[in-house]
Amino acid sequence: MLGCAVLSGLVFGAYGYLLQVQLQPHQREPNLLQTYIAGLGSGVVSSFITTPSETVKIRQQITVHTKPPSAWQIAQQIYREKGTRGLFRGYTPTAIRESGYGVYFLTYEAITRYFRTPRQSGGGADAPLLTVPWYGVLIAGGIAGPMSWIFTFPSDVVKTRMQALPVEPAISHSSSSSSISTAKPPRLASSKALFSSASGGQTVDTMVASVMNGTTVRGASQSVSVFRELNTWETVVDCYRREGPRIFWAGLTPTLIRAVPVNIVTFGAFEVAVSLLTNGK
């Protein structure tokens, strides 16, 4: 929860700063292109926090323990195994996904401008102030969230696959013979069940940690499997080859449904906070 608050503050703060940087002396407000660029930039900046936090979250969710480890313990484990690079695994698809903030803020700004109505300034300024009715804010927020997900959802699927169980087809070598055979890695949805049944008494966490380290050992007289982490493009190709193009949209519907109320609340709270901090001016 704390991470969400920090991330939202960073996104909106970076967005506001990037808008100000682009404004020309003659401009009273940014145009829609500047809005899109500022939103895109804020997303790329936020991905530096989003990537390690989601890597830890996903590893924590797939870890099976009687007493689940804390997020800090997971972060320490990843850092010991892979260093900073391990915490930032999946940064590229995360940055692509977060660039959807460009569409996010562009959609919100375009819709709120449609609903704006003039209100004469109490201070007697010549030019009227433009305000957005409360329902315009809610409608704009409810549409902006789903729109951004539609454009970037496939990158979220790739990011999750990379951060959860990033393996390529393994080479299995039996210590009791010189035969070497190739095998395809399990699909993500069934990987933990497969590891649990084939581990020979090892826990699922030990097996997953072994995969992340690059080797999985099943016994002195049994097979040794060698795995390699897939990069972004290899993950895309592997997903397409195994499950077809539909996999890149798996889970989109519930995500869009969730995005409507979440972003209505987000923009509603943002506009209320801005109004209070500026005394309604």
PDB file of C-alpha atoms in Angstrom:
ATOM      1  CA  MET A   1       0.000   0.000   0.000  1.00  0.00           C
ATOM      2  CA  LEU A   2       2.822   2.395   0.887  1.00  0.00           C
ATOM      3  CA  GLY A   3       4.520   1.567  -2.403  1.00  0.00           C
ATOM      4  CA  CYS A   4       1.348   2.476  -4.326  1.00  0.00           C
ATOM      5  CA  ALA A   5       1.204   5.874  -2.636  1.00  0.00           C
ATOM      6  CA  VAL A   6       4.866   6.566  -3.380  1.00  0.00           C
ATOM      7  CA  LEU A   7       4.516   5.426  -6.981  1.00  0.00           C
ATOM      8  CA  SER A   8       1.401   7.539  -7.593  1.00  0.00           C
ATOM      9  CA  GLY A   9       3.140  10.564  -6.117  1.00  0.00           C
ATOM     10  CA  LEU A  10       6.149   9.987  -8.342  1.00  0.00           C
ATOM     11  CA  VAL A  11       4.026   9.574 -11.485  1.00  0.00           C
ATOM     12  CA  PHE A  12       1.929  12.684 -10.935  1.00  0.00           C
ATOM     13  CA  GLY A  13       4.927  14.687  -9.767  1.00  0.00           C
ATOM     14  CA  ALA A  14       7.029  13.731 -12.785  1.00  0.00           C
ATOM     15  CA  TYR A  15       4.061  14.402 -15.049  1.00  0.00           C
ATOM     16  CA  GLY A  16       3.610  17.914 -13.694  1.00  0.00           C
ATOM     17  CA  TYR A  17       7.317  18.678 -13.943  1.00  0.00           C
ATOM     18  CA  LEU A  18       7.584  17.436 -17.528  1.00  0.00           C
ATOM     19  CA  LEU A  19       4.576  19.541 -18.481  1.00  0.00           C
ATOM     20  CA  GLN A  20       6.203  22.668 -17.071  1.00  0.00           C
ATOM     21  CA  VAL A  21       9.452  21.944 -18.879  1.00  0.00           C
ATOM     22  CA  GLN A  22       7.664  21.829 -22.233  1.00  0.00           C
ATOM     23  CA  LEU A  23       5.562  24.965 -21.815  1.00  0.00           C
ATOM     24  CA  GLN A  24       6.473  27.882 -24.062  1.00  0.00           C
ATOM     25  CA  PRO A  25       6.291  31.488 -22.769  1.00  0.00           C
ATOM     26  CA  HIS A  26       3.168  32.202 -24.840  1.00  0.00           C
ATOM     27  CA  GLN A  27       1.286  29.064 -23.687  1.00  0.00           C
ATOM     28  CA  ARG A  28      -1.339  29.225 -20.959  1.00  0.00           C
ATOM     29  CA  GLU A  29      -1.727  25.432 -20.910  1.00  0.00           C
ATOM     30  CA  PRO A  30      -0.017  22.461 -22.549  1.00  0.00           C
ATOM     31  CA  ASN A  31      -1.357  21.025 -25.772  1.00  0.00           C
ATOM     32  CA  LEU A  32      -2.327  17.364 -26.063  1.00  0.00           C
ATOM     33  CA  LEU A  33       0.982  16.331 -27.630  1.00  0.00           C
ATOM     34  CA  GLN A  34       2.868  17.826 -24.690  1.00  0.00           C
ATOM     35  CA  THR A  35       0.466  16.044 -22.362  1.00  0.00           C
ATOM     36  CA  TYR A  36       1.219  12.719 -24.045  1.00  0.00           C
ATOM     37  CA  ILE A  37       5.004  13.262 -23.896  1.00  0.00           C
ATOM     38  CA  ALA A  38       4.853  14.224 -20.222  1.00  0.00           C
ATOM     39  CA  GLY A  39       2.747  11.163 -19.400  1.00  0.00           C
ATOM     40  CA  LEU A  40       5.056   8.850 -21.320  1.00  0.00           C
ATOM     41  CA  GLY A  41       8.102  10.301 -19.584  1.00  0.00           C
ATOM     42  CA  SER A  42       6.544   9.974 -16.137  1.00  0.00           C
ATOM     43  CA  GLY A  43       5.866   6.298 -16.842  1.00  0.00           C
ATOM     44  CA  VAL A  44       9.441   5.603 -17.886  1.00  0.00           C
ATOM     45  CA  VAL A  45      10.693   7.332 -14.719  1.00  0.00           C
ATOM     46  CA  SER A  46       8.294   5.373 -12.506  1.00  0.00           C
ATOM     47  CA  SER A  47       9.461   2.065 -13.998  1.00  0.00           C
ATOM     48  CA  PHE A  48      12.690   2.406 -12.003  1.00  0.00           C
ATOM     49  CA  ILE A  49      10.594   1.855  -8.886  1.00  0.00           C
ATOM     50  CA  THR A  50       7.920  -0.363 -10.406  1.00  0.00           C
ATOM     51  CA  THR A  51      10.328  -3.006 -11.754  1.00  0.00           C
ATOM     52  CA  PRO A  52      12.027  -4.075  -8.498  1.00  0.00           C
ATOM     53  CA  SER A  53       8.829  -3.774  -6.472  1.00  0.00           C
ATOM     54  CA  GLU A  54       6.877  -5.998  -8.873  1.00  0.00           C
ATOM     55  CA  THR A  55       9.749  -8.464  -9.140  1.00  0.00           C
ATOM     56  CA  VAL A  56       9.627  -8.872  -5.365  1.00  0.00           C
ATOM     57  CA  LYS A  57       5.825  -9.058  -5.340  1.00  0.00           C
ATOM     58  CA  ILE A  58       5.655 -11.766  -7.991  1.00  0.00           C
ATOM     59  CA  ARG A  59       8.415 -13.846  -6.384  1.00  0.00           C
ATOM     60  CA  GLN A  60       6.617 -13.561  -3.063  1.00  0.00           C
ATOM     61  CA  GLN A  61       3.337 -14.709  -4.624  1.00  0.00           C
ATOM     62  CA  ILE A  62       4.839 -17.831  -6.219  1.00  0.00           C
ATOM     63  CA  THR A  63       6.792 -18.819  -3.105  1.00  0.00           C
ATOM     64  CA  VAL A  64       5.154 -21.674  -1.196  1.00  0.00           C
ATOM     65  CA  HIS A  65       5.977 -21.719   2.519  1.00  0.00           C
ATOM     66  CA  THR A  66       4.183 -22.531   5.759  1.00  0.00           C
ATOM     67  CA  LYS A  67       5.308 -19.063   6.833  1.00  0.00           C
ATOM     68  CA  PRO A  68       5.543 -16.863   3.720  1.00  0.00           C
ATOM     69  CA  PRO A  69       8.718 -14.754   3.613  1.00  0.00           C
ATOM     70  CA  SER A  70       8.418 -10.999   3.848  1.00  0.00           C
ATOM     71  CA  ALA A  71       8.995  -8.704   0.894  1.00  0.00           C
ATOM     72  CA  TRP A  72      12.314  -7.642   2.448  1.00  0.00           C
ATOM     73  CA  GLN A  73      13.461 -11.254   2.725  1.00  0.00           C
ATOM     74  CA  ILE A  74      12.547 -11.887  -0.913  1.00  0.00           C
ATOM     75  CA  ALA A  75      14.406  -8.751  -1.996  1.00  0.00           C
ATOM     76  CA  GLN A  76      17.501  -9.850  -0.065  1.00  0.00           C
ATOM     77  CA  GLN A  77      17.348 -13.317  -1.639  1.00  0.00           C
ATOM     78  CA  ILE A  78      17.094 -11.915  -5.166  1.00  0.00           C
ATOM     79  CA  TYR A  79      19.970  -9.520  -4.512  1.00  0.00           C
ATOM     80  CA  ARG A  80      22.175 -12.329  -3.164  1.00  0.00           C
ATOM     81  CA  GLU A  81      21.416 -14.516  -6.178  1.00  0.00           C
ATOM     82  CA  LYS A  82      21.512 -11.991  -9.032  1.00  0.00           C
ATOM     83  CA  GLY A  83      22.480  -8.621  -7.589  1.00  0.00           C
ATOM     84  CA  THR A  84      20.865  -5.396  -8.805  1.00  0.00           C
ATOM     85  CA  ARG A  85      20.308  -6.974 -12.209  1.00  0.00           C
ATOM     86  CA  GLY A  86      17.995  -9.532 -10.619  1.00  0.00           C
ATOM     87  CA  LEU A  87      15.841  -6.856  -9.000  1.00  0.00           C
ATOM     88  CA  PHE A  88      15.510  -5.051 -12.330  1.00  0.00           C
ATOM     89  CA  ARG A  89      14.675  -8.150 -14.336  1.00  0.00           C
ATOM     90  CA  GLY A  90      11.928  -7.302 -16.811  1.00  0.00           C
ATOM     91  CA  TYR A  91      12.704  -3.588 -16.876  1.00  0.00           C
ATOM     92  CA  THR A  92      12.212  -3.277 -20.652  1.00  0.00           C
ATOM     93  CA  PRO A  93       8.623  -4.634 -20.783  1.00  0.00           C
ATOM     94  CA  THR A  94       7.858  -2.752 -17.569  1.00  0.00           C
ATOM     95  CA  ALA A  95       9.009   0.530 -19.112  1.00  0.00           C
ATOM     96  CA  ILE A  96       6.919  -0.220 -22.215  1.00  0.00           C
ATOM     97  CA  ARG A  97       3.901  -0.898 -20.026  1.00  0.00           C
ATOM     98  CA  GLU A  98       4.443   2.213 -17.930  1.00  0.00           C
ATOM     99  CA  SER A  99       4.769   4.323 -21.076  1.00  0.00           C
ATOM    100  CA  GLY A 100       1.016   3.804 -21.264  1.00  0.00           C
ATOM    101  CA  TYR A 101       0.775   6.785 -18.920  1.00  0.00           C
ATOM    102  CA  GLY A 102       1.103   8.813 -22.098  1.00  0.00           C
ATOM    103  CA  VAL A 103      -2.243   7.475 -23.326  1.00  0.00           C
ATOM    104  CA  TYR A 104      -3.545   7.650 -19.747  1.00  0.00           C
ATOM    105  CA  PHE A 105      -3.010  11.382 -19.250  1.00  0.00           C
ATOM    106  CA  LEU A 106      -3.789  12.222 -22.881  1.00  0.00           C
ATOM    107  CA  THR A 107      -7.203  10.541 -22.633  1.00  0.00           C
ATOM    108  CA  TYR A 108      -7.971  12.171 -19.288  1.00  0.00           C
ATOM    109  CA  GLU A 109      -6.972  15.638 -20.465  1.00  0.00           C
ATOM    110  CA  ALA A 110      -8.846  15.380 -23.765  1.00  0.00           C
ATOM    111  CA  ILE A 111     -12.098  14.299 -22.080  1.00  0.00           C
ATOM    112  CA  THR A 112     -11.917  16.867 -19.267  1.00  0.00           C
ATOM    113  CA  ARG A 113     -11.340  19.619 -21.846  1.00  0.00           C
ATOM    114  CA  TYR A 114     -14.508  18.518 -23.591  1.00  0.00           C
ATOM    115  CA  PHE A 115     -16.478  18.950 -20.347  1.00  0.00           C
ATOM    116  CA  ARG A 116     -14.918  22.258 -19.324  1.00  0.00           C
ATOM    117  CA  THR A 117     -17.199  25.226 -18.788  1.00  0.00           C
ATOM    118  CA  PRO A 118     -16.210  28.881 -18.246  1.00  0.00           C
ATOM    119  CA  ARG A 119     -16.370  30.372 -14.764  1.00  0.00           C
ATOM    120  CA  GLN A 120     -15.634  34.041 -14.244  1.00  0.00           C
ATOM    121  CA  SER A 121     -12.737  34.655 -11.887  1.00  0.00           C
ATOM    122  CA  GLY A 122     -13.649  36.190  -8.549  1.00  0.00           C
ATOM    123  CA  GLY A 123     -10.574  38.358  -8.795  1.00  0.00           C
ATOM    124  CA  GLY A 124     -11.920  40.221 -11.810  1.00  0.00           C
ATOM    125  CA  ALA A 125      -9.547  38.789 -14.388  1.00  0.00           C
ATOM    126  CA  ASP A 126     -10.487  39.473 -17.979  1.00  0.00           C
ATOM    127  CA  ALA A 127     -10.218  35.883 -19.144  1.00  0.00           C
ATOM    128  CA  PRO A 128     -12.684  33.381 -17.657  1.00  0.00           C
ATOM    129  CA  LEU A 129     -11.451  30.377 -15.725  1.00  0.00           C
ATOM    130  CA  LEU A 130     -12.363  26.970 -17.103  1.00  0.00           C
ATOM    131  CA  THR A 131     -13.629  24.365 -14.685  1.00  0.00           C
ATOM    132  CA  VAL A 132     -14.565  20.718 -15.077  1.00  0.00           C
ATOM    133  CA  PRO A 133     -17.747  19.423 -13.403  1.00  0.00           C
ATOM    134  CA  TRP A 134     -17.332  16.522 -11.007  1.00  0.00           C
ATOM    135  CA  TYR A 135     -18.989  14.065 -13.379  1.00  0.00           C
ATOM    136  CA  GLY A 136     -16.534  15.044 -16.122  1.00  0.00           C
ATOM    137  CA  VAL A 137     -13.623  14.096 -13.856  1.00  0.00           C
ATOM    138  CA  LEU A 138     -15.204  10.730 -13.035  1.00  0.00           C
ATOM    139  CA  ILE A 139     -15.982   9.929 -16.668  1.00  0.00           C
ATOM    140  CA  ALA A 140     -12.508  10.933 -17.825  1.00  0.00           C
ATOM    141  CA  GLY A 141     -10.825   8.869 -15.104  1.00  0.00           C
ATOM    142  CA  GLY A 142     -13.029   5.862 -15.800  1.00  0.00           C
ATOM    143  CA  ILE A 143     -12.081   5.897 -19.485  1.00  0.00           C
ATOM    144  CA  ALA A 144      -8.388   6.834 -19.147  1.00  0.00           C
ATOM    145  CA  GLY A 145      -7.458   3.754 -17.119  1.00  0.00           C
ATOM    146  CA  PRO A 146      -8.839   1.106 -19.502  1.00  0.00           C
ATOM    147  CA  MET A 147      -7.489   2.969 -22.542  1.00  0.00           C
ATOM    148  CA  SER A 148      -3.927   2.856 -21.233  1.00  0.00           C
ATOM    149  CA  TRP A 149      -4.197  -0.877 -20.497  1.00  0.00           C
ATOM    150  CA  ILE A 150      -5.492  -1.700 -23.976  1.00  0.00           C
ATOM    151  CA  PHE A 151      -2.357  -0.237 -25.537  1.00  0.00           C
ATOM    152  CA  THR A 152       0.170  -1.806 -23.154  1.00  0.00           C
ATOM    153  CA  PHE A 153      -1.331  -5.036 -21.802  1.00  0.00           C
ATOM    154  CA  PRO A 154       0.819  -7.452 -23.882  1.00  0.00           C
ATOM    155  CA  SER A 155       3.965  -5.966 -22.343  1.00  0.00           C
ATOM    156  CA  ASP A 156       2.526  -6.648 -18.882  1.00  0.00           C
ATOM    157  CA  VAL A 157       2.101 -10.324 -19.778  1.00  0.00           C
ATOM    158  CA  VAL A 158       5.715 -10.520 -20.966  1.00  0.00           C
ATOM    159  CA  LYS A 159       6.942  -8.729 -17.838  1.00  0.00           C
ATOM    160  CA  THR A 160       5.104 -11.135 -15.544  1.00  0.00           C
ATOM    161  CA  ARG A 161       6.441 -14.189 -17.377  1.00  0.00           C
ATOM    162  CA  MET A 162      10.016 -12.889 -17.145  1.00  0.00           C
ATOM    163  CA  GLN A 163       9.786 -12.075 -13.444  1.00  0.00           C
ATOM    164  CA  ALA A 164       7.970 -15.262 -12.430  1.00  0.00           C
ATOM    165  CA  LEU A 165       9.831 -18.160 -14.016  1.00  0.00           C
ATOM    166  CA  PRO A 166      12.253 -17.101 -16.767  1.00  0.00           C
ATOM    167  CA  VAL A 167      13.570 -20.334 -18.289  1.00  0.00           C
ATOM    168  CA  GLU A 168      14.341 -21.691 -21.748  1.00  0.00           C
ATOM    169  CA  PRO A 169      14.327 -25.332 -22.959  1.00  0.00           C
ATOM    170  CA  ALA A 170      16.595 -27.313 -20.683  1.00  0.00           C
ATOM    171  CA  ILE A 171      19.407 -29.779 -21.349  1.00  0.00           C
ATOM    172  CA  SER A 172      19.134 -32.808 -19.080  1.00  0.00           C
ATOM    173  CA  HIS A 173      22.228 -34.888 -18.364  1.00  0.00           C
ATOM    174  CA  SER A 174      22.079 -38.191 -16.471  1.00  0.00           C
ATOM    175  CA  SER A 175      25.089 -38.917 -14.259  1.00  0.00           C
ATOM    176  CA  SER A 176      24.637 -42.682 -14.710  1.00  0.00           C
ATOM    177  CA  SER A 177      24.965 -42.499 -18.503  1.00  0.00           C
ATOM    178  CA  SER A 178      26.432 -40.249 -21.148  1.00  0.00           C
ATOM    179  CA  SER A 179      23.133 -39.571 -22.924  1.00  0.00           C
ATOM    180  CA  ILE A 180      22.013 -35.973 -23.270  1.00  0.00           C
ATOM    181  CA  SER A 181      18.429 -35.075 -24.107  1.00  0.00           C
ATOM    182  CA  THR A 182      16.583 -31.801 -24.600  1.00  0.00           C
ATOM    183  CA  ALA A 183      13.322 -30.973 -22.878  1.00  0.00           C
ATOM    184  CA  LYS A 184      10.930 -28.075 -23.013  1.00  0.00           C
ATOM    185  CA  PRO A 185      10.347 -26.102 -19.816  1.00  0.00           C
ATOM    186  CA  PRO A 186       6.944 -26.304 -18.145  1.00  0.00           C
ATOM    187  CA  ARG A 187       4.304 -23.739 -18.923  1.00  0.00           C
ATOM    188  CA  LEU A 188       4.145 -21.061 -16.265  1.00  0.00           C
ATOM    189  CA  ALA A 189       0.712 -22.046 -15.026  1.00  0.00           C
ATOM    190  CA  SER A 190       1.824 -25.584 -14.172  1.00  0.00           C
ATOM    191  CA  SER A 191       5.492 -25.091 -13.359  1.00  0.00           C
ATOM    192  CA  LYS A 192       5.183 -25.247  -9.582  1.00  0.00           C
ATOM    193  CA  ALA A 193       3.106 -28.416  -9.676  1.00  0.00           C
ATOM    194  CA  LEU A 194       5.672 -30.055 -11.971  1.00  0.00           C
ATOM    195  CA  PHE A 195       8.575 -29.028  -9.748  1.00  0.00           C
ATOM    196  CA  SER A 196       6.755 -30.294  -6.670  1.00  0.00           C
ATOM    197  CA  SER A 197       6.234 -33.758  -8.137  1.00  0.00           C
ATOM    198  CA  ALA A 198       9.709 -34.058  -9.688  1.00  0.00           C
ATOM    199  CA  SER A 199      11.803 -32.569  -6.922  1.00  0.00           C
ATOM    200  CA  GLY A 200      12.506 -35.816  -5.069  1.00  0.00           C
ATOM    201  CA  GLY A 201      11.679 -34.314  -1.684  1.00  0.00           C
ATOM    202  CA  GLN A 202      12.930 -30.794  -2.306  1.00  0.00           C
ATOM    203  CA  THR A 203      10.587 -27.913  -1.610  1.00  0.00           C
ATOM    204  CA  VAL A 204       9.076 -25.862  -4.403  1.00  0.00           C
ATOM    205  CA  ASP A 205      11.023 -22.827  -3.170  1.00  0.00           C
ATOM    206  CA  THR A 206      14.320 -24.708  -3.403  1.00  0.00           C
ATOM    207  CA  MET A 207      13.508 -25.767  -6.950  1.00  0.00           C
ATOM    208  CA  VAL A 208      12.471 -22.239  -8.025  1.00  0.00           C
ATOM    209  CA  ALA A 209      15.597 -20.794  -6.417  1.00  0.00           C
ATOM    210  CA  SER A 210      17.673 -23.379  -8.277  1.00  0.00           C
ATOM    211  CA  VAL A 211      16.101 -22.365 -11.574  1.00  0.00           C
ATOM    212  CA  MET A 212      16.847 -18.725 -10.882  1.00  0.00           C
ATOM    213  CA  ASN A 213      20.443 -19.679 -10.105  1.00  0.00           C
ATOM    214  CA  GLY A 214      20.753 -21.541 -13.390  1.00  0.00           C
ATOM    215  CA  THR A 215      20.796 -25.242 -12.360  1.00  0.00           C
ATOM    216  CA  THR A 216      18.424 -27.799 -10.949  1.00  0.00           C
ATOM    217  CA  VAL A 217      19.933 -30.900  -9.337  1.00  0.00           C
ATOM    218  CA  ARG A 218      17.750 -33.949  -8.784  1.00  0.00           C
ATOM    219  CA  GLY A 219      20.229 -36.329  -7.184  1.00  0.00           C
ATOM    220  CA  ALA A 220      23.696 -37.829  -7.469  1.00  0.00           C
ATOM    221  CA  SER A 221      22.583 -40.581  -9.861  1.00  0.00           C
ATOM    222  CA  GLN A 222      19.776 -38.649 -11.501  1.00  0.00           C
ATOM    223  CA  SER A 223      19.546 -35.855 -14.031  1.00  0.00           C
ATOM    224  CA  VAL A 224      20.938 -32.337 -13.935  1.00  0.00           C
ATOM    225  CA  SER A 225      18.953 -29.666 -15.817  1.00  0.00           C
ATOM    226  CA  VAL A 226      20.531 -26.426 -16.943  1.00  0.00           C
ATOM    227  CA  PHE A 227      18.344 -23.354 -17.452  1.00  0.00           C
ATOM    228  CA  ARG A 228      19.000 -19.901 -18.852  1.00  0.00           C
ATOM    229  CA  GLU A 229      17.007 -16.750 -18.290  1.00  0.00           C
ATOM    230  CA  LEU A 230      15.182 -15.518 -21.367  1.00  0.00           C
ATOM    231  CA  ASN A 231      15.496 -11.895 -22.424  1.00  0.00           C
ATOM    232  CA  THR A 232      12.502  -9.812 -23.483  1.00  0.00           C
ATOM    233  CA  TRP A 233      12.387 -10.853 -27.126  1.00  0.00           C
ATOM    234  CA  GLU A 234      13.030 -14.519 -26.326  1.00  0.00           C
ATOM    235  CA  THR A 235      10.147 -14.436 -23.845  1.00  0.00           C
ATOM    236  CA  VAL A 236       7.826 -12.951 -26.475  1.00  0.00           C
ATOM    237  CA  VAL A 237       8.798 -15.635 -28.996  1.00  0.00           C
ATOM    238  CA  ASP A 238       8.491 -18.429 -26.415  1.00  0.00           C
ATOM    239  CA  CYS A 239       5.017 -17.278 -25.324  1.00  0.00           C
ATOM    240  CA  TYR A 240       3.829 -17.023 -28.921  1.00  0.00           C
ATOM    241  CA  ARG A 241       5.257 -20.413 -29.879  1.00  0.00           C
ATOM    242  CA  ARG A 242       3.703 -22.217 -26.925  1.00  0.00           C
ATOM    243  CA  GLU A 243       0.344 -20.498 -26.520  1.00  0.00           C
ATOM    244  CA  GLY A 244      -0.299 -18.381 -29.593  1.00  0.00           C
ATOM    245  CA  PRO A 245      -1.182 -14.682 -29.852  1.00  0.00           C
ATOM    246  CA  ARG A 246      -4.114 -14.944 -27.440  1.00  0.00           C
ATOM    247  CA  ILE A 247      -1.755 -15.327 -24.487  1.00  0.00           C
ATOM    248  CA  PHE A 248      -0.754 -11.673 -24.784  1.00  0.00           C
ATOM    249  CA  TRP A 249      -4.322 -10.664 -23.932  1.00  0.00           C
ATOM    250  CA  ALA A 250      -4.983 -13.231 -21.195  1.00  0.00           C
ATOM    251  CA  GLY A 251      -6.500 -11.484 -18.187  1.00  0.00           C
ATOM    252  CA  LEU A 252      -7.365  -8.269 -20.022  1.00  0.00           C
ATOM    253  CA  THR A 253     -11.083  -8.305 -19.168  1.00  0.00           C
ATOM    254  CA  PRO A 254     -10.762  -8.304 -15.354  1.00  0.00           C
ATOM    255  CA  THR A 255      -7.964  -5.749 -15.647  1.00  0.00           C
ATOM    256  CA  LEU A 256     -10.204  -3.378 -17.599  1.00  0.00           C
ATOM    257  CA  ILE A 257     -13.081  -3.879 -15.152  1.00  0.00           C
ATOM    258  CA  ARG A 258     -10.798  -3.101 -12.215  1.00  0.00           C
ATOM    259  CA  ALA A 259      -9.273  -0.082 -13.963  1.00  0.00           C
ATOM    260  CA  VAL A 260     -12.584   1.803 -14.138  1.00  0.00           C
ATOM    261  CA  PRO A 261     -13.295   2.316 -10.400  1.00  0.00           C
ATOM    262  CA  VAL A 262      -9.600   2.519  -9.487  1.00  0.00           C
ATOM    263  CA  ASN A 263      -8.941   5.428 -11.830  1.00  0.00           C
ATOM    264  CA  ILE A 264     -12.217   7.166 -11.035  1.00  0.00           C
ATOM    265  CA  VAL A 265     -11.041   7.278  -7.424  1.00  0.00           C
ATOM    266  CA  THR A 266      -7.468   8.186  -8.396  1.00  0.00           C
ATOM    267  CA  PHE A 267      -8.354  11.226 -10.484  1.00  0.00           C
ATOM    268  CA  GLY A 268     -11.191  12.228  -8.176  1.00  0.00           C
ATOM    269  CA  ALA A 269      -8.815  12.262  -5.208  1.00  0.00           C
ATOM    270  CA  PHE A 270      -6.168  14.073  -7.259  1.00  0.00           C
ATOM    271  CA  GLU A 271      -8.528  16.870  -8.289  1.00  0.00           C
ATOM    272  CA  VAL A 272      -9.847  17.259  -4.741  1.00  0.00           C
ATOM    273  CA  ALA A 273      -6.292  17.460  -3.381  1.00  0.00           C
ATOM    274  CA  VAL A 274      -5.289  20.053  -5.994  1.00  0.00           C
ATOM    275  CA  SER A 275      -8.407  22.099  -5.224  1.00  0.00           C
ATOM    276  CA  LEU A 276      -7.700  22.052  -1.479  1.00  0.00           C
ATOM    277  CA  LEU A 277      -4.019  22.915  -1.888  1.00  0.00           C
ATOM    278  CA  THR A 278      -4.818  25.840  -4.203  1.00  0.00           C
ATOM    279  CA  ASN A 279      -7.836  26.997  -2.152  1.00  0.00           C
ATOM    280  CA  GLY A 280     -10.107  26.307  -5.124  1.00  0.00           C
ATOM    281  CA  LYS A 281      -8.341  28.828  -7.338  1.00  0.00           C
TER     282      LYS A 281
END
